[in-house]
PDB file of C-alpha atoms and ligand atoms in Angstrom:
ATOM      1  CA  UNK A  18     126.050  42.749 117.143  1.00 72.00           C
ATOM      2  CA  UNK A  19     124.795  43.674 113.563  1.00 79.00           C
ATOM      3  CA  UNK A  20     125.824  46.338 111.382  1.00 93.00           C
ATOM      4  CA  UNK A  21     124.877  48.325 108.688  1.00 96.00           C
ATOM      5  CA  UNK A  22     126.452  47.571 105.429  1.00 97.00           C
ATOM      6  CA  UNK A  23     126.015  50.687 103.445  1.00 98.00           C
ATOM      7  CA  UNK A  24     127.843  53.620 102.358  1.00 97.00           C
ATOM      8  CA  UNK A  25     125.911  56.207 102.892  1.00 98.00           C
ATOM      9  CA  UNK A  26     122.495  55.472 103.274  1.00 98.00           C
ATOM     10  CA  UNK A  27     121.318  55.112 107.393  1.00 98.00           C
ATOM     11  CA  UNK A  28     124.675  56.736 108.198  1.00 97.00           C
ATOM     12  CA  UNK A  29     122.740  59.780 109.585  1.00 98.00           C
ATOM     13  CA  UNK A  30     119.865  58.319 111.577  1.00 98.00           C
ATOM     14  CA  UNK A  31     117.066  60.256 113.299  1.00 98.00           C
ATOM     15  CA  UNK A  32     115.378  57.850 115.623  1.00 98.00           C
ATOM     16  CA  UNK A  33     112.296  58.879 117.564  1.00 98.00           C
ATOM     17  CA  UNK A  34     109.898  56.928 120.122  1.00 98.00           C
ATOM     18  CA  UNK A  35     106.703  58.759 118.917  1.00 98.00           C
ATOM     19  CA  UNK A  36     106.301  60.950 115.498  1.00 98.00           C
ATOM     20  CA  UNK A  37     103.574  62.466 113.771  1.00 98.00           C
ATOM     21  CA  UNK A  38     104.514  60.666 110.206  1.00 98.00           C
ATOM     22  CA  UNK A  39     108.435  59.669 109.532  1.00 98.00           C
ATOM     23  CA  UNK A  40     107.939  61.393 106.080  1.00 98.00           C
ATOM     24  CA  UNK A  41     106.757  64.685 107.595  1.00 98.00           C
ATOM     25  CA  UNK A  42     110.093  64.665 109.774  1.00 98.00           C
ATOM     26  CA  UNK A  43     112.535  63.231 106.743  1.00 98.00           C
ATOM     27  CA  UNK A  44     110.970  66.346 104.666  1.00 98.00           C
ATOM     28  CA  UNK A  45     111.376  68.692 107.473  1.00 98.00           C
ATOM     29  CA  UNK A  46     115.013  67.567 107.710  1.00 98.00           C
ATOM     30  CA  UNK A  47     115.460  67.363 103.601  1.00 98.00           C
ATOM     31  CA  UNK A  48     114.401  71.271 103.640  1.00 97.00           C
ATOM     32  CA  UNK A  49     116.841  71.880 106.155  1.00 98.00           C
ATOM     33  CA  UNK A  50     119.569  70.480 104.013  1.00 97.00           C
ATOM     34  CA  UNK A  51     120.313  67.415 105.504  1.00 98.00           C
ATOM     35  CA  UNK A  52     122.577  64.963 103.622  1.00 98.00           C
ATOM     36  CA  UNK A  53     121.326  62.073 101.003  1.00 98.00           C
ATOM     37  CA  UNK A  54     121.020  58.921 102.773  1.00 98.00           C
ATOM     38  CA  UNK A  55     119.711  60.136 106.018  1.00 98.00           C
ATOM     39  CA  UNK A  56     116.976  58.234 107.590  1.00 98.00           C
ATOM     40  CA  UNK A  57     114.067  58.698 109.886  1.00 98.00           C
ATOM     41  CA  UNK A  58     112.810  55.873 111.966  1.00 98.00           C
ATOM     42  CA  UNK A  59     109.918  55.497 114.586  1.00 98.00           C
ATOM     43  CA  UNK A  60     108.764  52.928 117.011  1.00 98.00           C
ATOM     44  CA  UNK A  61     105.344  54.731 116.745  1.00 98.00           C
ATOM     45  CA  UNK A  62     103.763  57.139 114.035  1.00 98.00           C
ATOM     46  CA  UNK A  63     100.533  58.886 115.658  1.00 98.00           C
ATOM     47  CA  UNK A  64      99.642  60.235 112.009  1.00 98.00           C
ATOM     48  CA  UNK A  65     101.041  57.444 109.742  1.00 98.00           C
ATOM     49  CA  UNK A  66     100.316  58.717 106.001  1.00 97.00           C
ATOM     50  CA  UNK A  67      98.960  56.443 102.799  1.00 96.00           C
ATOM     51  CA  UNK A  68      98.654  58.198  99.749  1.00 91.00           C
ATOM     52  CA  UNK A  69      95.668  60.795  98.959  1.00 86.00           C
ATOM     53  CA  UNK A  70      95.467  61.717 102.512  1.00 87.00           C
ATOM     54  CA  UNK A  71      94.677  57.847 103.771  1.00 95.00           C
ATOM     55  CA  UNK A  72      96.001  56.776 107.036  1.00 97.00           C
ATOM     56  CA  UNK A  73      98.761  54.041 107.859  1.00 98.00           C
ATOM     57  CA  UNK A  74      98.463  52.008 110.941  1.00 98.00           C
ATOM     58  CA  UNK A  75     101.907  52.049 112.550  1.00 98.00           C
ATOM     59  CA  UNK A  76     101.761  50.471 116.216  1.00 98.00           C
ATOM     60  CA  UNK A  77     104.402  50.685 118.712  1.00 98.00           C
ATOM     61  CA  UNK A  78     107.410  48.306 118.107  1.00 98.00           C
ATOM     62  CA  UNK A  79     105.680  46.389 115.809  1.00 98.00           C
ATOM     63  CA  UNK A  80     106.816  47.559 112.529  1.00 98.00           C
ATOM     64  CA  UNK A  81     109.497  49.146 110.644  1.00 98.00           C
ATOM     65  CA  UNK A  82     108.210  53.074 109.908  1.00 98.00           C
ATOM     66  CA  UNK A  83     111.065  54.333 107.717  1.00 98.00           C
ATOM     67  CA  UNK A  84     111.940  57.399 105.745  1.00 98.00           C
ATOM     68  CA  UNK A  85     114.897  57.810 103.509  1.00 98.00           C
ATOM     69  CA  UNK A  86     115.875  60.868 101.997  1.00 98.00           C
ATOM     70  CA  UNK A  87     117.424  60.651  98.616  1.00 98.00           C
ATOM     71  CA  UNK A  88     118.911  63.281  96.371  1.00 97.00           C
ATOM     72  CA  UNK A  89     118.830  62.082  92.822  1.00 95.00           C
ATOM     73  CA  UNK A  90     120.341  63.708  89.665  1.00 91.00           C
ATOM     74  CA  UNK A  91     117.773  62.203  87.451  1.00 87.00           C
ATOM     75  CA  UNK A  92     114.840  64.718  86.184  1.00 88.00           C
ATOM     76  CA  UNK A  93     111.925  64.968  88.454  1.00 89.00           C
ATOM     77  CA  UNK A  94     109.624  63.362  85.651  1.00 85.00           C
ATOM     78  CA  UNK A  95     111.641  59.965  86.751  1.00 86.00           C
ATOM     79  CA  UNK A  96     110.732  60.564  90.402  1.00 86.00           C
ATOM     80  CA  UNK A  97     107.727  57.847  90.335  1.00 86.00           C
ATOM     81  CA  UNK A  98     110.413  55.124  89.630  1.00 90.00           C
ATOM     82  CA  UNK A  99     111.881  56.024  93.335  1.00 93.00           C
ATOM     83  CA  UNK A 100     108.696  53.706  94.512  1.00 92.00           C
ATOM     84  CA  UNK A 101     109.533  50.650  91.967  1.00 94.00           C
ATOM     85  CA  UNK A 102     112.816  50.876  93.132  1.00 96.00           C
ATOM     86  CA  UNK A 103     111.989  50.766  96.698  1.00 97.00           C
ATOM     87  CA  UNK A 104     109.769  47.960  95.890  1.00 97.00           C
ATOM     88  CA  UNK A 105     112.383  45.673  94.525  1.00 98.00           C
ATOM     89  CA  UNK A 106     114.764  46.539  97.310  1.00 98.00           C
ATOM     90  CA  UNK A 107     112.006  45.431  99.907  1.00 98.00           C
ATOM     91  CA  UNK A 108     110.511  42.390  98.121  1.00 98.00           C
ATOM     92  CA  UNK A 109     114.429  41.190  98.225  1.00 98.00           C
ATOM     93  CA  UNK A 110     114.643  41.894 101.988  1.00 98.00           C
ATOM     94  CA  UNK A 111     111.445  40.418 102.581  1.00 98.00           C
ATOM     95  CA  UNK A 112     111.818  37.389 100.748  1.00 98.00           C
ATOM     96  CA  UNK A 113     115.294  36.962 102.769  1.00 98.00           C
ATOM     97  CA  UNK A 114     113.207  36.322 105.640  1.00 98.00           C
ATOM     98  CA  UNK A 115     111.493  33.547 103.761  1.00 97.00           C
ATOM     99  CA  UNK A 116     108.089  35.249 103.113  1.00 98.00           C
ATOM    100  CA  UNK A 117     107.169  34.708  99.308  1.00 97.00           C
ATOM    101  CA  UNK A 118     105.938  37.613  98.456  1.00 98.00           C
ATOM    102  CA  UNK A 119     104.816  39.857  95.342  1.00 97.00           C
ATOM    103  CA  UNK A 120     104.641  43.317  94.290  1.00 97.00           C
ATOM    104  CA  UNK A 121     101.337  45.412  93.528  1.00 95.00           C
ATOM    105  CA  UNK A 122     101.730  48.047  91.325  1.00 92.00           C
ATOM    106  CA  UNK A 123     102.470  50.672  92.209  1.00 87.00           C
ATOM    107  CA  UNK A 124     103.397  50.626  95.976  1.00 87.00           C
ATOM    108  CA  UNK A 125     102.260  47.417  97.739  1.00 95.00           C
ATOM    109  CA  UNK A 126     104.144  44.388  98.670  1.00 97.00           C
ATOM    110  CA  UNK A 127     101.325  41.623  99.289  1.00 97.00           C
ATOM    111  CA  UNK A 128     101.534  38.148 100.769  1.00 97.00           C
ATOM    112  CA  UNK A 129      98.349  36.035  99.457  1.00 95.00           C
ATOM    113  CA  UNK A 130      96.835  39.071  98.564  1.00 94.00           C
ATOM    114  CA  UNK A 131      96.869  40.852 101.553  1.00 97.00           C
ATOM    115  CA  UNK A 132      99.293  43.757 102.420  1.00 97.00           C
ATOM    116  CA  UNK A 133     102.787  43.774 104.299  1.00 98.00           C
ATOM    117  CA  UNK A 134     104.280  46.927 103.000  1.00 98.00           C
ATOM    118  CA  UNK A 135     103.207  50.252 102.020  1.00 97.00           C
ATOM    119  CA  UNK A 136     105.449  52.821 100.076  1.00 97.00           C
ATOM    120  CA  UNK A 137     104.937  56.559  99.760  1.00 96.00           C
ATOM    121  CA  UNK A 138     107.285  58.513  97.832  1.00 94.00           C
ATOM    122  CA  UNK A 139     107.095  62.330  97.847  1.00 94.00           C
ATOM    123  CA  UNK A 140     109.149  65.019  96.169  1.00 94.00           C
ATOM    124  CA  UNK A 141     110.422  68.423  96.065  1.00 96.00           C
ATOM    125  CA  UNK A 142     111.661  69.631  92.773  1.00 94.00           C
ATOM    126  CA  UNK A 143     112.654  73.052  91.254  1.00 90.00           C
ATOM    127  CA  UNK A 144     112.814  73.936  87.785  1.00 83.00           C
ATOM    128  CA  UNK A 145     114.109  70.722  86.124  1.00 87.00           C
ATOM    129  CA  UNK A 146     116.010  69.257  89.108  1.00 93.00           C
ATOM    130  CA  UNK A 147     115.103  67.077  91.945  1.00 94.00           C
ATOM    131  CA  UNK A 148     115.776  68.890  95.504  1.00 96.00           C
ATOM    132  CA  UNK A 149     114.533  65.567  97.587  1.00 96.00           C
ATOM    133  CA  UNK A 150     112.821  62.410  97.374  1.00 96.00           C
ATOM    134  CA  UNK A 151     111.954  61.203 100.294  1.00 97.00           C
ATOM    135  CA  UNK A 152     110.607  57.258 100.061  1.00 97.00           C
ATOM    136  CA  UNK A 153     108.248  56.407 103.249  1.00 98.00           C
ATOM    137  CA  UNK A 154     108.162  52.591 104.289  1.00 98.00           C
ATOM    138  CA  UNK A 155     105.656  50.998 106.368  1.00 98.00           C
ATOM    139  CA  UNK A 156     106.473  47.248 106.952  1.00 98.00           C
ATOM    140  CA  UNK A 157     104.317  45.265 109.473  1.00 98.00           C
ATOM    141  CA  UNK A 158     106.838  43.253 110.761  1.00 98.00           C
ATOM    142  CA  UNK A 159     105.652  41.602 114.148  1.00 98.00           C
ATOM    143  CA  UNK A 160     101.977  42.830 114.541  1.00 98.00           C
ATOM    144  CA  UNK A 161      99.607  40.223 115.626  1.00 97.00           C
ATOM    145  CA  UNK A 162      96.739  39.679 113.070  1.00 96.00           C
ATOM    146  CA  UNK A 163      94.440  40.286 116.113  1.00 96.00           C
ATOM    147  CA  UNK A 164      96.222  43.782 116.721  1.00 97.00           C
ATOM    148  CA  UNK A 165      95.066  44.987 113.480  1.00 98.00           C
ATOM    149  CA  UNK A 166      91.845  47.377 113.284  1.00 98.00           C
ATOM    150  CA  UNK A 167      88.449  45.735 112.210  1.00 97.00           C
ATOM    151  CA  UNK A 168      88.721  47.601 108.747  1.00 97.00           C
ATOM    152  CA  UNK A 169      92.336  45.994 108.144  1.00 98.00           C
ATOM    153  CA  UNK A 170      91.986  42.177 109.033  1.00 96.00           C
ATOM    154  CA  UNK A 171      91.178  41.192 105.705  1.00 96.00           C
ATOM    155  CA  UNK A 172      93.496  42.958 104.059  1.00 97.00           C
ATOM    156  CA  UNK A 173      96.691  43.469 106.185  1.00 98.00           C
ATOM    157  CA  UNK A 174      99.218  40.869 107.145  1.00 98.00           C
ATOM    158  CA  UNK A 175     102.878  40.876 108.731  1.00 98.00           C
ATOM    159  CA  UNK A 176     105.820  38.935 108.345  1.00 98.00           C
ATOM    160  CA  UNK A 177     105.360  37.142 112.173  1.00 98.00           C
ATOM    161  CA  UNK A 178     101.885  36.397 111.028  1.00 98.00           C
ATOM    162  CA  UNK A 179     103.218  34.467 107.645  1.00 98.00           C
ATOM    163  CA  UNK A 180     106.324  32.968 109.635  1.00 98.00           C
ATOM    164  CA  UNK A 181     104.889  31.758 112.615  1.00 98.00           C
ATOM    165  CA  UNK A 182     107.911  33.640 114.625  1.00 98.00           C
ATOM    166  CA  UNK A 183     108.922  36.660 115.236  1.00 98.00           C
ATOM    167  CA  UNK A 184     111.185  38.703 113.038  1.00 98.00           C
ATOM    168  CA  UNK A 185     114.137  40.963 113.920  1.00 98.00           C
ATOM    169  CA  UNK A 186     113.381  44.381 113.315  1.00 98.00           C
ATOM    170  CA  UNK A 187     117.276  45.621 112.950  1.00 97.00           C
ATOM    171  CA  UNK A 188     117.969  42.769 110.811  1.00 97.00           C
ATOM    172  CA  UNK A 189     115.569  43.406 108.156  1.00 98.00           C
ATOM    173  CA  UNK A 190     116.042  47.290 108.296  1.00 98.00           C
ATOM    174  CA  UNK A 191     119.799  46.412 107.505  1.00 98.00           C
ATOM    175  CA  UNK A 192     118.769  44.407 104.655  1.00 98.00           C
ATOM    176  CA  UNK A 193     116.177  46.454 103.029  1.00 98.00           C
ATOM    177  CA  UNK A 194     119.032  49.567 103.527  1.00 98.00           C
ATOM    178  CA  UNK A 195     121.697  47.269 101.767  1.00 98.00           C
ATOM    179  CA  UNK A 196     119.141  46.453  99.044  1.00 98.00           C
ATOM    180  CA  UNK A 197     118.053  49.870  98.744  1.00 98.00           C
ATOM    181  CA  UNK A 198     121.359  51.356  98.079  1.00 98.00           C
ATOM    182  CA  UNK A 199     123.073  48.766  95.683  1.00 98.00           C
ATOM    183  CA  UNK A 200     119.447  49.408  93.474  1.00 98.00           C
ATOM    184  CA  UNK A 201     119.734  53.207  93.753  1.00 97.00           C
ATOM    185  CA  UNK A 202     123.553  52.991  92.967  1.00 97.00           C
ATOM    186  CA  UNK A 203     122.580  50.621  90.082  1.00 96.00           C
ATOM    187  CA  UNK A 204     119.873  53.090  88.583  1.00 94.00           C
ATOM    188  CA  UNK A 205     122.310  56.267  88.538  1.00 93.00           C
ATOM    189  CA  UNK A 206     125.155  54.312  86.934  1.00 94.00           C
ATOM    190  CA  UNK A 207     123.213  52.016  84.534  1.00 93.00           C
ATOM    191  CA  UNK A 208     119.388  53.507  84.466  1.00 92.00           C
ATOM    192  CA  UNK A 209     116.320  51.819  85.537  1.00 93.00           C
ATOM    193  CA  UNK A 210     116.095  48.930  82.879  1.00 94.00           C
ATOM    194  CA  UNK A 211     117.289  46.200  84.867  1.00 96.00           C
ATOM    195  CA  UNK A 212     115.033  46.857  87.938  1.00 96.00           C
ATOM    196  CA  UNK A 213     112.069  47.485  85.934  1.00 95.00           C
ATOM    197  CA  UNK A 214     112.738  43.999  84.780  1.00 95.00           C
ATOM    198  CA  UNK A 215     113.161  42.655  88.055  1.00 97.00           C
ATOM    199  CA  UNK A 216     109.953  44.641  88.797  1.00 96.00           C
ATOM    200  CA  UNK A 217     108.039  42.727  86.321  1.00 96.00           C
ATOM    201  CA  UNK A 218     109.231  39.191  87.629  1.00 96.00           C
ATOM    202  CA  UNK A 219     108.032  40.202  91.370  1.00 97.00           C
ATOM    203  CA  UNK A 220     104.980  41.416  90.148  1.00 96.00           C
ATOM    204  CA  UNK A 221     101.634  40.355  91.240  1.00 93.00           C
ATOM    205  CA  UNK A 222      99.890  42.534  88.642  1.00 93.00           C
ATOM    206  CA  UNK A 223     100.813  41.668  85.507  1.00 95.00           C
ATOM    207  CA  UNK A 224      98.930  39.511  83.207  1.00 94.00           C
ATOM    208  CA  UNK A 225      95.811  39.784  85.882  1.00 94.00           C
ATOM    209  CA  UNK A 226      92.491  41.250  85.120  1.00 95.00           C
ATOM    210  CA  UNK A 227      92.261  44.577  86.854  1.00 94.00           C
ATOM    211  CA  UNK A 228      90.011  47.355  87.953  1.00 94.00           C
ATOM    212  CA  UNK A 229      91.632  50.597  87.498  1.00 93.00           C
ATOM    213  CA  UNK A 230      90.450  53.479  89.858  1.00 89.00           C
ATOM    214  CA  UNK A 231      92.564  56.575  88.277  1.00 78.00           C
ATOM    215  CA  UNK A 232      92.108  60.178  89.386  1.00 74.00           C
ATOM    216  CA  UNK A 233      89.959  61.215  87.038  1.00 78.00           C
ATOM    217  CA  UNK A 234      88.291  57.842  85.806  1.00 83.00           C
ATOM    218  CA  UNK A 235      87.594  53.912  86.705  1.00 90.00           C
ATOM    219  CA  UNK A 236      88.292  51.043  83.759  1.00 92.00           C
ATOM    220  CA  UNK A 237      88.807  47.502  83.869  1.00 94.00           C
ATOM    221  CA  UNK A 238      91.306  45.407  81.866  1.00 96.00           C
ATOM    222  CA  UNK A 239      94.365  43.393  81.839  1.00 96.00           C
ATOM    223  CA  UNK A 240      97.450  44.628  83.309  1.00 96.00           C
ATOM    224  CA  UNK A 241      99.893  43.956  80.236  1.00 96.00           C
ATOM    225  CA  UNK A 242     102.982  45.734  81.248  1.00 96.00           C
ATOM    226  CA  UNK A 243     105.054  48.672  82.969  1.00 94.00           C
ATOM    227  CA  UNK A 244     106.740  50.773  80.820  1.00 91.00           C
ATOM    228  CA  UNK A 245     110.073  52.881  81.026  1.00 87.00           C
ATOM    229  CA  UNK A 246     108.433  55.295  83.036  1.00 85.00           C
ATOM    230  CA  UNK A 247     106.871  52.956  85.702  1.00 87.00           C
ATOM    231  CA  UNK A 248     103.485  53.586  84.407  1.00 90.00           C
ATOM    232  CA  UNK A 249     100.847  50.522  84.345  1.00 93.00           C
ATOM    233  CA  UNK A 250      99.733  49.434  80.652  1.00 96.00           C
ATOM    234  CA  UNK A 251      96.289  48.246  80.809  1.00 95.00           C
ATOM    235  CA  UNK A 252      94.801  46.617  77.909  1.00 96.00           C
ATOM    236  CA  UNK A 253      90.980  47.481  77.561  1.00 94.00           C
ATOM    237  CA  UNK A 254      88.038  46.809  74.996  1.00 93.00           C
ATOM    238  CA  UNK A 255      88.816  50.226  73.646  1.00 92.00           C
ATOM    239  CA  UNK A 256      92.464  49.873  73.455  1.00 94.00           C
ATOM    240  CA  UNK A 257      95.937  50.343  75.916  1.00 95.00           C
ATOM    241  CA  UNK A 258      95.359  52.749  78.773  1.00 93.00           C
ATOM    242  CA  UNK A 259      98.526  54.147  80.600  1.00 92.00           C
ATOM    243  CA  UNK A 260      97.820  54.568  84.514  1.00 90.00           C
ATOM    244  CA  UNK A 261     100.298  56.993  85.994  1.00 86.00           C
ATOM    245  CA  UNK A 262      98.853  57.201  89.122  1.00 81.00           C
ATOM    246  CA  UNK A 263      95.495  55.705  91.077  1.00 80.00           C
ATOM    247  CA  UNK A 264      94.600  52.462  92.556  1.00 84.00           C
ATOM    248  CA  UNK A 265      94.519  48.926  90.707  1.00 87.00           C
ATOM    249  CA  UNK A 266      92.675  45.980  92.377  1.00 85.00           C
ATOM    250  CA  UNK A 267      93.695  42.534  91.017  1.00 79.00           C
ATOM    251  CA  UNK A 268      90.267  41.039  89.969  1.00 74.00           C
ATOM    252  CA  UNK A 269      89.108  37.470  91.134  1.00 57.00           C
ATOM    253  CA  UNK A 270      89.026  35.389  88.093  1.00 50.00           C
TER     254      UNK A 270
HETATM  255  C1  BT5 B   3     100.284  53.425 101.058  1.00 88.84           C
HETATM  256  O1  BT5 B   3      99.636  54.077 100.772  1.00 88.84           O
HETATM  257  O2  BT5 B   3     100.368  52.054 101.341  1.00 88.84           O
HETATM  258  C2  BT5 B   3     101.833  53.857 101.962  1.00 88.84           C
HETATM  259  C3  BT5 B   3     102.207  53.678 102.982  1.00 88.84           C
HETATM  260  C4  BT5 B   3     103.181  54.426 103.884  1.00 88.84           C
HETATM  261  C5  BT5 B   3     103.728  54.138 104.653  1.00 88.84           C
HETATM  262  C6  BT5 B   3     104.863  54.507 105.560  1.00 88.84           C
HETATM  263  S1  BT5 B   3     105.533  54.341 107.031  1.00 88.84           S
HETATM  264  C7  BT5 B   3     106.699  55.282 107.019  1.00 88.84           C
HETATM  265  C8  BT5 B   3     106.239  56.722 106.205  1.00 88.84           C
HETATM  266  N1  BT5 B   3     105.623  57.674 107.447  1.00 88.84           N
HETATM  267  C9  BT5 B   3     104.405  57.904 106.896  1.00 88.84           C
HETATM  268  O3  BT5 B   3     103.543  58.798 107.015  1.00 88.84           O
HETATM  269  N2  BT5 B   3     103.976  56.858 105.464  1.00 88.84           N
HETATM  270  C10 BT5 B   3     105.066  56.139 105.279  1.00 88.84           C
HETATM  271  P1  BT5 B   3      98.238  53.598 100.116  1.00 88.84           P
HETATM  272  O4  BT5 B   3      98.029  52.962  99.177  1.00 88.84           O
HETATM  273  O5  BT5 B   3      97.448  54.819 100.329  1.00 88.84           O
HETATM  274  O6  BT5 B   3      97.519  52.465 101.365  1.00 88.84           O
HETATM  275  C11 BT5 B   3      96.736  53.004 102.459  1.00 88.84           C
HETATM  276  C12 BT5 B   3      95.517  52.018 102.903  1.00 88.84           C
HETATM  277  O7  BT5 B   3      96.351  50.570 103.127  1.00 88.84           O
HETATM  278  C13 BT5 B   3      94.823  52.828 103.997  1.00 88.84           C
HETATM  279  O8  BT5 B   3      93.464  53.386 103.408  1.00 88.84           O
HETATM  280  C14 BT5 B   3      94.181  51.337 104.664  1.00 88.84           C
HETATM  281  O9  BT5 B   3      93.029  50.560 103.702  1.00 88.84           O
HETATM  282  C15 BT5 B   3      95.721  50.429 104.368  1.00 88.84           C
HETATM  283  N3  BT5 B   3      96.403  50.221 105.517  1.00 88.84           N
HETATM  284  C16 BT5 B   3      96.628  51.250 106.644  1.00 88.84           C
HETATM  285  N4  BT5 B   3      97.461  50.644 107.455  1.00 88.84           N
HETATM  286  C17 BT5 B   3      97.823  49.545 106.881  1.00 88.84           C
HETATM  287  C18 BT5 B   3      98.554  48.581 107.666  1.00 88.84           C
HETATM  288  N5  BT5 B   3      99.688  48.670 108.414  1.00 88.84           N
HETATM  289  N6  BT5 B   3      98.868  47.586 106.877  1.00 88.84           N
HETATM  290  C19 BT5 B   3      98.514  47.254 105.523  1.00 88.84           C
HETATM  291  N7  BT5 B   3      97.378  47.985 105.210  1.00 88.84           N
HETATM  292  C20 BT5 B   3      97.264  49.222 105.962  1.00 88.84           C
END
């Protein structure tokens, strides 16, 4: 029987067959004072959420639809780094299944340009202290290619589609929570630098020509690096641009 290997992440589990969004449940629990490391899992989400009010396709028993409640001690402006930390943990766990995935800034795990995983980090802070961070992660584990809705067929994939076999969601969850706790503990003790260094190595974005769809404007350039806050640095004809939030598409060369 597989067992959790963590000291606190996943020691309190809220499991649902059907839920609107695991992030919504996790935020409710966090507001009620649940312990750090509480996780919410659902077989199916009726209103799975992406960023900017976009949806997340979450079919019954096909994926891992998970939210983790953390209560980090670092300042609120460092919270976006939780997304990068989660992406590195996720890439490690996914790679251990044999899928050679990469990270697309800021929140996607891709294989061959198709999305395997999406991450949605939401924060609640008062004054200059974080109350909680909820890291929501959706992994397409055993979704068959034909099960994706039409509009996702060209942009989404699953571990089972890549590997040609079903993958144990329990084993993957245990590996993911293990990596997440290791990296989160490391970030608390040593800071984020080693995690950002690993992120750079796993990146499918750096060094590539990109189109940036920012909150207020769009531009093109070469993705050069991420800075210490996790922002993407893009070289454009007009100079360096720092992208804190937005969408980036890697352009075909
Ligand atoms: C994300 O947003 O990628 C964040 C997704 C986070 C989902 C998890 S599941 C557990 C937790 N509870 C929630 O309610 N959410 C989190 P974004 O970068 O905005 O990408 C959203 C876009 O990805 C959509 O507009 C679709 O184009 C595409 N998409 C939707 N469902 C997908 C899927 N299952 N696989 C791949 N792509 C998908």
